[in-house]
Amino acid sequence: MTSAELPRHHVPADLPDERPTALDRLDVLVGQWEGAAIFEAGFLGPGSPEVIGRSRTTFE
C-alpha cells in the first residue's frame, strides 16, 4: 500500500511519496514468522518449571 492509498489521517507527515530503494534489502523479512523461547526448569529460579513461549509475527 502506498501513502496515496492510505486514509489521510493514517499518513505520517514525514512519509516519502516513494519507498527508498535502500529498504529493498528488507524484503526478505516480509511474511509470517513463528518463534519460540524455551527456558529449562529452574532457569527462572529454584523450583520453577520449564517455560515455553510461542509467538507469531507478520511483516508486510
mmCIF file of N, CA and C in Angstrom:
data_model
loop_
_atom_site.group_PDB
_atom_site.id
_atom_site.type_symbol
_atom_site.label_atom_id
_atom_site.label_comp_id
_atom_site.label_asym_id
_atom_site.label_seq_id
_atom_site.Cartn_x
_atom_site.Cartn_y
_atom_site.Cartn_z
ATOM 1 N N MET A 1 0.856 -1.177 0.000
ATOM 2 C CA MET A 1 0.000 0.000 0.000
ATOM 3 C C MET A 1 0.895 1.231 0.000
ATOM 4 N N THR A 2 0.604 2.176 -0.839
ATOM 5 C CA THR A 2 1.371 3.414 -0.895
ATOM 6 C C THR A 2 0.696 4.478 -0.036
ATOM 7 N N SER A 3 1.427 5.555 0.210
ATOM 8 C CA SER A 3 0.854 6.632 1.022
ATOM 9 C C SER A 3 -0.386 7.226 0.359
ATOM 10 N N ALA A 4 -0.461 7.163 -0.978
ATOM 11 C CA ALA A 4 -1.628 7.689 -1.678
ATOM 12 C C ALA A 4 -2.873 6.848 -1.417
ATOM 13 N N GLU A 5 -2.699 5.564 -1.059
ATOM 14 C CA GLU A 5 -3.823 4.672 -0.820
ATOM 15 C C GLU A 5 -4.320 4.703 0.621
ATOM 16 N N LEU A 6 -3.565 5.297 1.517
ATOM 17 C CA LEU A 6 -3.940 5.351 2.931
ATOM 18 C C LEU A 6 -4.930 6.484 3.183
ATOM 19 N N PRO A 7 -5.845 6.261 4.133
ATOM 20 C CA PRO A 7 -6.713 7.382 4.533
ATOM 21 C C PRO A 7 -5.840 8.533 5.040
ATOM 22 N N ARG A 8 -6.225 9.743 4.774
ATOM 23 C CA ARG A 8 -5.411 10.924 5.101
ATOM 24 C C ARG A 8 -4.946 10.937 6.560
ATOM 25 N N HIS A 9 -5.792 10.533 7.505
ATOM 26 C CA HIS A 9 -5.433 10.577 8.920
ATOM 27 C C HIS A 9 -4.441 9.472 9.299
ATOM 28 N N HIS A 10 -4.147 8.528 8.395
ATOM 29 C CA HIS A 10 -3.206 7.446 8.673
ATOM 30 C C HIS A 10 -1.824 7.689 8.087
ATOM 31 N N VAL A 11 -1.621 8.779 7.381
ATOM 32 C CA VAL A 11 -0.351 9.049 6.719
ATOM 33 C C VAL A 11 0.524 9.929 7.605
ATOM 34 N N PRO A 12 1.680 9.398 8.062
ATOM 35 C CA PRO A 12 2.594 10.243 8.840
ATOM 36 C C PRO A 12 3.085 11.417 7.989
ATOM 37 N N ALA A 13 3.339 12.533 8.621
ATOM 38 C CA ALA A 13 3.745 13.738 7.905
ATOM 39 C C ALA A 13 5.066 13.561 7.172
ATOM 40 N N ASP A 14 5.956 12.702 7.677
ATOM 41 C CA ASP A 14 7.282 12.548 7.066
ATOM 42 C C ASP A 14 7.400 11.320 6.158
ATOM 43 N N LEU A 15 6.289 10.714 5.750
ATOM 44 C CA LEU A 15 6.306 9.546 4.881
ATOM 45 C C LEU A 15 6.614 9.985 3.451
ATOM 46 N N PRO A 16 7.705 9.453 2.856
ATOM 47 C CA PRO A 16 8.026 9.858 1.484
ATOM 48 C C PRO A 16 6.993 9.329 0.497
ATOM 49 N N ASP A 17 6.877 9.984 -0.651
ATOM 50 C CA ASP A 17 5.928 9.561 -1.681
ATOM 51 C C ASP A 17 6.304 8.202 -2.272
ATOM 52 N N GLU A 18 7.612 7.931 -2.382
ATOM 53 C CA GLU A 18 8.077 6.658 -2.915
ATOM 54 C C GLU A 18 8.967 5.971 -1.891
ATOM 55 N N ARG A 19 8.954 4.660 -1.919
ATOM 56 C CA ARG A 19 9.760 3.871 -0.987
ATOM 57 C C ARG A 19 11.235 3.987 -1.368
ATOM 58 N N PRO A 20 12.092 4.344 -0.417
ATOM 59 C CA PRO A 20 13.526 4.429 -0.707
ATOM 60 C C PRO A 20 14.075 3.053 -1.114
ATOM 61 N N THR A 21 14.924 3.023 -2.125
ATOM 62 C CA THR A 21 15.477 1.751 -2.608
ATOM 63 C C THR A 21 16.355 1.083 -1.561
ATOM 64 N N ALA A 22 16.864 1.840 -0.597
ATOM 65 C CA ALA A 22 17.693 1.262 0.465
ATOM 66 C C ALA A 22 16.912 0.243 1.293
ATOM 67 N N LEU A 23 15.572 0.318 1.264
ATOM 68 C CA LEU A 23 14.751 -0.614 2.033
ATOM 69 C C LEU A 23 14.540 -1.951 1.323
ATOM 70 N N ASP A 24 14.935 -2.048 0.062
ATOM 71 C CA ASP A 24 14.723 -3.272 -0.708
ATOM 72 C C ASP A 24 15.335 -4.498 -0.039
ATOM 73 N N ARG A 25 16.466 -4.339 0.613
ATOM 74 C CA ARG A 25 17.131 -5.497 1.238
ATOM 75 C C ARG A 25 16.329 -6.068 2.410
ATOM 76 N N LEU A 26 15.324 -5.332 2.895
ATOM 77 C CA LEU A 26 14.484 -5.822 3.990
ATOM 78 C C LEU A 26 13.331 -6.692 3.495
ATOM 79 N N ASP A 27 13.158 -6.785 2.163
ATOM 80 C CA ASP A 27 12.062 -7.586 1.609
ATOM 81 C C ASP A 27 12.122 -9.047 2.046
ATOM 82 N N VAL A 28 13.301 -9.566 2.383
ATOM 83 C CA VAL A 28 13.420 -10.970 2.812
ATOM 84 C C VAL A 28 12.664 -11.222 4.115
ATOM 85 N N LEU A 29 12.346 -10.168 4.857
ATOM 86 C CA LEU A 29 11.633 -10.318 6.121
ATOM 87 C C LEU A 29 10.117 -10.338 5.958
ATOM 88 N N VAL A 30 9.621 -10.007 4.775
ATOM 89 C CA VAL A 30 8.182 -9.954 4.535
ATOM 90 C C VAL A 30 7.609 -11.365 4.623
ATOM 91 N N GLY A 31 6.556 -11.503 5.407
ATOM 92 C CA GLY A 31 5.896 -12.790 5.559
ATOM 93 C C GLY A 31 5.500 -13.020 7.003
ATOM 94 N N GLN A 32 5.095 -14.238 7.287
ATOM 95 C CA GLN A 32 4.692 -14.597 8.645
ATOM 96 C C GLN A 32 5.797 -15.421 9.285
ATOM 97 N N TRP A 33 6.162 -15.047 10.478
ATOM 98 C CA TRP A 33 7.258 -15.689 11.203
ATOM 99 C C TRP A 33 6.738 -16.262 12.508
ATOM 100 N N GLU A 34 7.233 -17.439 12.857
ATOM 101 C CA GLU A 34 6.905 -18.058 14.137
ATOM 102 C C GLU A 34 8.182 -18.191 14.948
ATOM 103 N N GLY A 35 8.053 -18.027 16.238
ATOM 104 C CA GLY A 35 9.210 -18.135 17.118
ATOM 105 C C GLY A 35 8.856 -18.856 18.398
ATOM 106 N N ALA A 36 9.887 -19.269 19.099
ATOM 107 C CA ALA A 36 9.681 -19.936 20.385
ATOM 108 C C ALA A 36 10.853 -19.608 21.301
ATOM 109 N N ALA A 37 10.565 -19.479 22.563
ATOM 110 C CA ALA A 37 11.581 -19.307 23.592
ATOM 111 C C ALA A 37 11.360 -20.412 24.620
ATOM 112 N N ILE A 38 12.415 -21.156 24.899
ATOM 113 C CA ILE A 38 12.308 -22.270 25.846
ATOM 114 C C ILE A 38 13.271 -22.018 27.007
ATOM 115 N N PHE A 39 12.723 -22.012 28.210
ATOM 116 C CA PHE A 39 13.520 -21.849 29.422
ATOM 117 C C PHE A 39 13.447 -23.142 30.212
ATOM 118 N N GLU A 40 14.592 -23.756 30.427
ATOM 119 C CA GLU A 40 14.629 -25.030 31.152
ATOM 120 C C GLU A 40 14.147 -24.850 32.586
ATOM 121 N N ALA A 41 13.672 -25.926 33.163
ATOM 122 C CA ALA A 41 13.230 -25.910 34.565
ATOM 123 C C ALA A 41 14.365 -25.357 35.432
ATOM 124 N N GLY A 42 14.020 -24.460 36.323
ATOM 125 C CA GLY A 42 14.992 -23.858 37.225
ATOM 126 C C GLY A 42 15.637 -22.593 36.686
ATOM 127 N N PHE A 43 15.499 -22.300 35.399
ATOM 128 C CA PHE A 43 16.127 -21.110 34.821
ATOM 129 C C PHE A 43 15.583 -19.830 35.442
ATOM 130 N N LEU A 44 14.290 -19.806 35.713
ATOM 131 C CA LEU A 44 13.657 -18.608 36.266
ATOM 132 C C LEU A 44 13.673 -18.582 37.791
ATOM 133 N N GLY A 45 14.411 -19.475 38.384
ATOM 134 C CA GLY A 45 14.526 -19.527 39.835
ATOM 135 C C GLY A 45 14.384 -20.953 40.318
ATOM 136 N N PRO A 46 14.874 -21.239 41.499
ATOM 137 C CA PRO A 46 14.801 -22.591 42.041
ATOM 138 C C PRO A 46 13.363 -23.116 42.056
ATOM 139 N N GLY A 47 13.172 -24.306 41.530
ATOM 140 C CA GLY A 47 11.857 -24.937 41.532
ATOM 141 C C GLY A 47 10.920 -24.481 40.424
ATOM 142 N N SER A 48 11.365 -23.538 39.583
ATOM 143 C CA SER A 48 10.467 -23.081 38.508
ATOM 144 C C SER A 48 10.369 -24.153 37.423
ATOM 145 N N PRO A 49 9.198 -24.274 36.814
ATOM 146 C CA PRO A 49 9.010 -25.301 35.778
ATOM 147 C C PRO A 49 9.600 -24.842 34.444
ATOM 148 N N GLU A 50 9.686 -25.767 33.506
ATOM 149 C CA GLU A 50 10.070 -25.398 32.142
ATOM 150 C C GLU A 50 9.002 -24.461 31.584
ATOM 151 N N VAL A 51 9.429 -23.442 30.865
ATOM 152 C CA VAL A 51 8.505 -22.480 30.272
ATOM 153 C C VAL A 51 8.769 -22.422 28.773
ATOM 154 N N ILE A 52 7.702 -22.562 27.984
ATOM 155 C CA ILE A 52 7.808 -22.459 26.529
ATOM 156 C C ILE A 52 6.864 -21.357 26.088
ATOM 157 N N GLY A 53 7.428 -20.340 25.449
ATOM 158 C CA GLY A 53 6.630 -19.245 24.908
ATOM 159 C C GLY A 53 6.670 -19.284 23.391
ATOM 160 N N ARG A 54 5.546 -19.093 22.761
ATOM 161 C CA ARG A 54 5.480 -19.103 21.297
ATOM 162 C C ARG A 54 4.936 -17.762 20.811
ATOM 163 N N SER A 55 5.360 -17.414 19.599
ATOM 164 C CA SER A 55 4.901 -16.145 19.025
ATOM 165 C C SER A 55 4.694 -16.304 17.521
ATOM 166 N N ARG A 56 3.908 -15.400 16.969
ATOM 167 C CA ARG A 56 3.700 -15.326 15.522
ATOM 168 C C ARG A 56 3.649 -13.853 15.180
ATOM 169 N N THR A 57 4.440 -13.458 14.186
ATOM 170 C CA THR A 57 4.534 -12.070 13.769
ATOM 171 C C THR A 57 4.409 -11.991 12.261
ATOM 172 N N THR A 58 3.748 -10.958 11.765
ATOM 173 C CA THR A 58 3.616 -10.752 10.324
ATOM 174 C C THR A 58 4.226 -9.414 9.945
ATOM 175 N N PHE A 59 5.077 -9.423 8.926
ATOM 176 C CA PHE A 59 5.654 -8.205 8.378
ATOM 177 C C PHE A 59 5.140 -8.041 6.958
ATOM 178 N N GLU A 60 4.645 -6.849 6.655
ATOM 179 C CA GLU A 60 4.121 -6.574 5.306
ATOM 180 C C GLU A 60 4.929 -5.476 4.667
#
